[in-house]
GROMACS .gro file of C-alpha atoms in nm:
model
   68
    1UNK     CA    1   0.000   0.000   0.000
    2UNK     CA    2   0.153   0.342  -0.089
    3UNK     CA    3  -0.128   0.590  -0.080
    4UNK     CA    4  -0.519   0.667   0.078
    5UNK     CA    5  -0.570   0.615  -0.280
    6UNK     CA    6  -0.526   0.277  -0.231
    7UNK     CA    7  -0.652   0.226   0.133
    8UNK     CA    8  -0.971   0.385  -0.105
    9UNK     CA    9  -0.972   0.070  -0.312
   10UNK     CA   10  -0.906  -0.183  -0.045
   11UNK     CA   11  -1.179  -0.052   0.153
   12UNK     CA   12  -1.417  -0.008  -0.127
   13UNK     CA   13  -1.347  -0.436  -0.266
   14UNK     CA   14  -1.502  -0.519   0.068
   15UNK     CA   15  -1.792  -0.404  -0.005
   16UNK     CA   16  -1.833  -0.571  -0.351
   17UNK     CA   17  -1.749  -0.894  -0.165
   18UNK     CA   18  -2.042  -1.086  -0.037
   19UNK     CA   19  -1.940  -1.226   0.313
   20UNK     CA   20  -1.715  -0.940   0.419
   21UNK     CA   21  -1.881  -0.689   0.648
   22UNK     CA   22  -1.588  -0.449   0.658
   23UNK     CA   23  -1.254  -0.417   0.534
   24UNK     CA   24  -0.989  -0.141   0.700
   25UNK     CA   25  -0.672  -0.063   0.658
   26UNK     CA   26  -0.404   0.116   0.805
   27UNK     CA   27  -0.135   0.280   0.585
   28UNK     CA   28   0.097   0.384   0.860
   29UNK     CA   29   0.175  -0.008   0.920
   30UNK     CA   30   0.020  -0.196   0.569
   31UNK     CA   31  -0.239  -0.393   0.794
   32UNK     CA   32  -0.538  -0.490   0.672
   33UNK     CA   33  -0.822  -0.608   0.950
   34UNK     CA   34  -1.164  -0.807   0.765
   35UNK     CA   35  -1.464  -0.845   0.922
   36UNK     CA   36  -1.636  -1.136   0.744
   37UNK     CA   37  -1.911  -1.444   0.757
   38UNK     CA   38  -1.711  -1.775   0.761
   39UNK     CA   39  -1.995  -1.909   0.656
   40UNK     CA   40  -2.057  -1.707   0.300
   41UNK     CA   41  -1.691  -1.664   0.215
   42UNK     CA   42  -1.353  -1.781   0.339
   43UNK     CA   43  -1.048  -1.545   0.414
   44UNK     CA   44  -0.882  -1.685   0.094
   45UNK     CA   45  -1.133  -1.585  -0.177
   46UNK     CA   46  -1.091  -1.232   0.003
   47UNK     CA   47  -0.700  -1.263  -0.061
   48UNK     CA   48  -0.750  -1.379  -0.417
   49UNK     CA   49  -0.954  -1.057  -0.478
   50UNK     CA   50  -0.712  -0.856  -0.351
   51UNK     CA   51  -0.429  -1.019  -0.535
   52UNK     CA   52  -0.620  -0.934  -0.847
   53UNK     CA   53  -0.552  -0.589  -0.768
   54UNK     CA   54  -0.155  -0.653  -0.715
   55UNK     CA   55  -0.183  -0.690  -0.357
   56UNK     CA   56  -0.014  -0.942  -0.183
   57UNK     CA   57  -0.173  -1.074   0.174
   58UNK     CA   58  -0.044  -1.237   0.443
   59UNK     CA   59  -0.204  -1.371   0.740
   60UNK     CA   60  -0.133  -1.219   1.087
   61UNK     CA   61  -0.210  -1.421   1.385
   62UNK     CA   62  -0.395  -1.238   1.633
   63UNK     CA   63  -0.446  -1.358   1.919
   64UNK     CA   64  -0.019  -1.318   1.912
   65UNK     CA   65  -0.074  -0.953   1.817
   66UNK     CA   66  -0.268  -0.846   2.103
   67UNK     CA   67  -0.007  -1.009   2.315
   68UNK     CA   68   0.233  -0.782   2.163
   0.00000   0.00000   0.00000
């Protein structure tokens, strides 16, 4: 991610993704939090969509992060 211009377009994919509720991002550190129904779509199809935009995704555990 390089600009709001493309925190825009992140943001904006989640809502043309059935399942996902919300999609955020935060430039300062190129994280990416999803809100989504495990039941209507799985954290990979939202990764493929993304990497159809040139984005590359990787997971982040977090229960580790909030122990951070």
């Amino acid at each position: 991610l390089h600009c709001a211009a493309c925190v825009w377009v992140v943001e904006e994919m989640g809502h043309r993704i059935e399942g996902v509720d919300e999609m955020r991002v935060d430039l300062a550190s190129a994280r990416l939090r999803v809100s989504f129904d495990p039941e209507r779509v799985r954290l990979s199809q939202v990764a493929e969509k993304l990497a159809t935009l040139g984005y590359t995704v990787q997971a982040l555990d977090a229960s580790r992060e909030r122990h951070m």
